[in-house]
Coordinates of C-alpha atoms in Angstrom, one line a residue:
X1 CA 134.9 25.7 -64.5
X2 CA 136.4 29.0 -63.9
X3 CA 139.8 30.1 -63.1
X4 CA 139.5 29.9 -59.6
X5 CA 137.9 26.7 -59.7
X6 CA 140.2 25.0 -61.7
X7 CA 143.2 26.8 -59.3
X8 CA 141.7 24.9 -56.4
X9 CA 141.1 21.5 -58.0
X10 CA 144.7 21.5 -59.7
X11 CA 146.1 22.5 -55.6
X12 CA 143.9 19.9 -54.0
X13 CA 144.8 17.1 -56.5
X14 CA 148.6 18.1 -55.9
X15 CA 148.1 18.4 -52.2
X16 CA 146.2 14.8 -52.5
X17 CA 149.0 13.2 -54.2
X18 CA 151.5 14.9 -51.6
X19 CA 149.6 13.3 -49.2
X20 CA 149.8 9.8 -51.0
X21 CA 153.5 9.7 -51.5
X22 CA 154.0 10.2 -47.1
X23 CA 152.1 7.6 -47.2
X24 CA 153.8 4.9 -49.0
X25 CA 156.7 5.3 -47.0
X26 CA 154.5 3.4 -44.1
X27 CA 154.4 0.7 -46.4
X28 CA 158.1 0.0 -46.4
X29 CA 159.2 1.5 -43.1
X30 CA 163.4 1.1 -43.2
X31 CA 163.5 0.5 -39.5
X32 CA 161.5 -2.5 -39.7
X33 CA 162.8 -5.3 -41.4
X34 CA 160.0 -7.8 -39.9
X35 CA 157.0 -5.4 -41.4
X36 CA 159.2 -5.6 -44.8
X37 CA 158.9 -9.1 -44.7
X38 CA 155.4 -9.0 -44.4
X39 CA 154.7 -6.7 -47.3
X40 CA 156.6 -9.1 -49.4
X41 CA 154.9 -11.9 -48.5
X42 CA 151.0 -10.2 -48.7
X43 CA 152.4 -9.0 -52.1
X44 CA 153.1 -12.8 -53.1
X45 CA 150.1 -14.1 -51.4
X46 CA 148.4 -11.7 -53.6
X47 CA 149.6 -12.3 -56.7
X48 CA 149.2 -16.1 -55.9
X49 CA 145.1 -15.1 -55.3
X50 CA 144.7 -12.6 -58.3
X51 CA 146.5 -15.8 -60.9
X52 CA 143.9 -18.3 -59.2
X53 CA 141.0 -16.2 -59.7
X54 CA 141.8 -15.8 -63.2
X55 CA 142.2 -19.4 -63.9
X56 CA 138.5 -19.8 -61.8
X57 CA 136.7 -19.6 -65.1
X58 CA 138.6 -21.5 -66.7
X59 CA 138.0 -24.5 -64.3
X60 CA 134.6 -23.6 -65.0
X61 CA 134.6 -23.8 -68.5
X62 CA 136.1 -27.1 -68.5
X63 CA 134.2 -28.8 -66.0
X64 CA 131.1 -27.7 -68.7
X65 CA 132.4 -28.4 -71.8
X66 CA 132.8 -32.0 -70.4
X67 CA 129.4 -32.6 -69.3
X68 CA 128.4 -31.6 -72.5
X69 CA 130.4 -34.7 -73.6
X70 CA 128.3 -37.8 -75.1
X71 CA 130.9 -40.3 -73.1
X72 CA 129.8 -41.9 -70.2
X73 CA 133.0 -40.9 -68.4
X74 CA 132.2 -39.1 -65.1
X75 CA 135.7 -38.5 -63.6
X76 CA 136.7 -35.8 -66.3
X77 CA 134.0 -33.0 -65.4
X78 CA 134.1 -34.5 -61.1
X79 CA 137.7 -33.6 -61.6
X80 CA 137.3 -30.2 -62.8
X81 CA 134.1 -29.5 -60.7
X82 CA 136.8 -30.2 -57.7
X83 CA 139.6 -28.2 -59.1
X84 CA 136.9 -25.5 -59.6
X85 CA 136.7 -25.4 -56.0
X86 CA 139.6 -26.1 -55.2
X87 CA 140.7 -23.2 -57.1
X88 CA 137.9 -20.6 -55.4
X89 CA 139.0 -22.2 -52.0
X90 CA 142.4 -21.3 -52.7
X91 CA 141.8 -17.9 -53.5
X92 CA 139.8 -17.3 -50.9
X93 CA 142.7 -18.8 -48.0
X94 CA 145.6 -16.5 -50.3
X95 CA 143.1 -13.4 -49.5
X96 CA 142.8 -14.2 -45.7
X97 CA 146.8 -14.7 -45.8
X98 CA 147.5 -11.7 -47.3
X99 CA 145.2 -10.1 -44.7
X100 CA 146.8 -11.5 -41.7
X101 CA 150.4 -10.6 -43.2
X102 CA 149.6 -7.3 -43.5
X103 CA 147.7 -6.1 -40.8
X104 CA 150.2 -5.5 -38.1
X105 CA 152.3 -3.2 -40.9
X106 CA 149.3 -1.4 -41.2
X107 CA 148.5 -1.3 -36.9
X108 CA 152.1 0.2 -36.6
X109 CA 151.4 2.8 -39.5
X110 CA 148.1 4.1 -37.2
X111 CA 150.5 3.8 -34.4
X112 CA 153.1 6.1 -35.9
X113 CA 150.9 8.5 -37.1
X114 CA 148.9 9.0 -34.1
X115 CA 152.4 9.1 -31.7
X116 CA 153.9 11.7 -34.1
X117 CA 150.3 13.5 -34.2
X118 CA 150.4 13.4 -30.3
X119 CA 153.7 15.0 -30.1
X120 CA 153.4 17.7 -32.4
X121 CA 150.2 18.6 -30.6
X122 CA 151.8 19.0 -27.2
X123 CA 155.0 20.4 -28.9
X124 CA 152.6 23.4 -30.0
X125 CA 152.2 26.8 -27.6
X126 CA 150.0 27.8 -25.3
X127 CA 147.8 30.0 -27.8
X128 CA 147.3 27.2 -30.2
X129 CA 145.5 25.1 -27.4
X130 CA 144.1 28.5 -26.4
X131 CA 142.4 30.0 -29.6
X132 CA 141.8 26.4 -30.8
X133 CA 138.4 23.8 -31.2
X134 CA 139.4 21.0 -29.4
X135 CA 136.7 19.0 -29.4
X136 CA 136.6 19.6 -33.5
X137 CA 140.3 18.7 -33.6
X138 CA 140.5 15.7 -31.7
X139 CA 137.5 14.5 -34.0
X140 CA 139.4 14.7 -37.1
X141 CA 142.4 13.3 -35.6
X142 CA 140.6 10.4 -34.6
X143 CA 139.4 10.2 -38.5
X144 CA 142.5 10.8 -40.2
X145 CA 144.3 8.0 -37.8
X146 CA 141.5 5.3 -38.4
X147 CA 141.4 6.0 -42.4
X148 CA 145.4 5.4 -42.3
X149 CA 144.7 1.8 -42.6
X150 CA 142.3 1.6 -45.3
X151 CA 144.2 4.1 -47.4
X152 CA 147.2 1.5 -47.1
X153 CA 145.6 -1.6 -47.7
X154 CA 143.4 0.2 -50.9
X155 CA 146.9 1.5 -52.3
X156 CA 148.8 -2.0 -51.9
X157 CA 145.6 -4.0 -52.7
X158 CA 143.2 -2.9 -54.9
X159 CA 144.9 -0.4 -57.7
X160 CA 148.0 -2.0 -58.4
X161 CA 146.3 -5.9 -58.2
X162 CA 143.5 -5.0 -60.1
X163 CA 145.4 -2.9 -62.7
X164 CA 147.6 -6.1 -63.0
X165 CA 144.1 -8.5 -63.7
X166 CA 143.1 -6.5 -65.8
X167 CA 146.0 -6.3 -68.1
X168 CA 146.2 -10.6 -67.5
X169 CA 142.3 -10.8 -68.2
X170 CA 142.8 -9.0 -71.5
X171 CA 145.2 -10.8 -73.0
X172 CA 143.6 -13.6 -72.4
X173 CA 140.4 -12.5 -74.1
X174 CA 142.9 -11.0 -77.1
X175 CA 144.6 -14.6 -77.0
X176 CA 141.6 -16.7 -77.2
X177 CA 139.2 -14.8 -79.1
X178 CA 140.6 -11.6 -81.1
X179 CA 141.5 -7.8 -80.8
X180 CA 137.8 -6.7 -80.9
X181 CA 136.8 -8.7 -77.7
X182 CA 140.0 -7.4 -75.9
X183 CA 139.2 -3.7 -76.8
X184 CA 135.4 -4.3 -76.0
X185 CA 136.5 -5.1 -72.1
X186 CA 139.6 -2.3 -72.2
X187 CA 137.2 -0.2 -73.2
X188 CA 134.4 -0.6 -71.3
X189 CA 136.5 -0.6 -67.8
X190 CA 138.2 2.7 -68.9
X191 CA 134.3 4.1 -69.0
X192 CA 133.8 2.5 -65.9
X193 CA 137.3 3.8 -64.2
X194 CA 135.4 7.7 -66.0
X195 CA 132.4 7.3 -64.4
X196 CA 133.7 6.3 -61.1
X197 CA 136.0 9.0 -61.0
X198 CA 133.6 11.5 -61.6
X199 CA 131.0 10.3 -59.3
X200 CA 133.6 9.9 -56.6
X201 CA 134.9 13.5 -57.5
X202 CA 130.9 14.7 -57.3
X203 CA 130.3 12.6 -53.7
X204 CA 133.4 14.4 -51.9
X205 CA 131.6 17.9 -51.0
X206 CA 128.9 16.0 -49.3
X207 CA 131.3 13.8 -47.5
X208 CA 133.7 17.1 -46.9
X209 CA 130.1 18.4 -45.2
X210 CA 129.3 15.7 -43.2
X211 CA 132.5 15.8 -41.6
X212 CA 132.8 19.3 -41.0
X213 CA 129.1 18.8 -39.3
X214 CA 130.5 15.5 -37.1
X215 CA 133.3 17.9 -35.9
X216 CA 131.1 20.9 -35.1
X217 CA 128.8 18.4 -33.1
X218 CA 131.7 16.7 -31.4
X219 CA 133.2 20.6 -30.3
X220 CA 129.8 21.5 -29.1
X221 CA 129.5 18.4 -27.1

């Protein structure tokens, strides 16, 4: 990677993490203590569905290891067979609660966005409108304000959550087997977190392209 290269990455992972932190201020919005609420509560029901899917296997393991069992009882391994269910069931209604909680914080973050967006646009002069693709711009206005919810929901959802099952899954395997089998996992999701960065990293360009060719077709049209 040359200087110029590396100049460019280092500026666009900066402007990237700019970008990130106006974010998360959608996700707590002061004025809005009803949409703060929620985020609470999606952030509980969460937690409540990542602590059940942990125990899933558990269930699992039991309701095994006691039809392995050379007693004729049958209500030991029905009763963890049920909680098993139970227990995916569970997870599953916490995921579709944390869903409903959050999708009207997320609605009024596109809503914001594309108001503010909307304003600044007709706050700009003549010249702008003038000298300017319209066709191209209203494309990638209409991209940027559909991604704002998936951004959102990937920041609260997915890296903090699975950071934290992660860290719970591991000592677990440290606490029931040993420090090898906890360092085998750690380290084989830190090859995978490697890989995926690097692939995702390697995939943007063609994405970047695509887009720039959606716009060009949208202008033309």
């Amino acid at each position: 990677m040359t200087q110029f290269d590396a100049t460019a990455y280092t500026g666009a992972r900066q402007n990237h993490l700019h970008t990130l932190g106006r974010m998360t201020r959608y996700l707590w919005p002061t004025d809005r203590t009803d949409l703060r609420v929620r985020v609470v509560a999606a952030m509980l029901a969460l937690t409540v569905a990542r602590l059940i899917n942990v125990s899933v296997p558990y269930f699992y393991k039991r309701a095994v290891d006691a039809l392995d069992t050379d007693a004729n009882v049958i209500v030991i391994p029905l009763a963890m067979i049920f909680a098993y269910g139970g227990a995916r069931l569970t997870q599953q209604l916490f995921g579709e609660l944390r869903d409903f909680l959050f999708v009207r914080v997320a609605q009024h973050a596109q809503r914001t966005v594309a108001l503010r967006t909307f304003r600044h646009l007709h706050a700009l002069s003549l010249n702008f409108h003038l000298s300017r693709q319209t066709g191209a711009l209203s494309r990638v206005i209409e991209r940027g304000v559909r991604g704002i919810q998936f951004v959102l929901s990937f920041m609260l959802f997915n890296i903090l959550p699975t950071l934290l099952e992660i860290g719970l899954v591991t000592g677990i395997l440290f606490y029931m087997f040993n420090v090898y089998y906890a360092a085998i996992a750690g380290g084989t999701i830190l090859l995978y977190v490697g890989f995926t960065l690097s692939v995702t990293e390697w995939r943007i360009k063609f994405r970047k392209q695509m887009n720039q060719t959606d716009s060009d077709a949208n202008n033309k049209a």
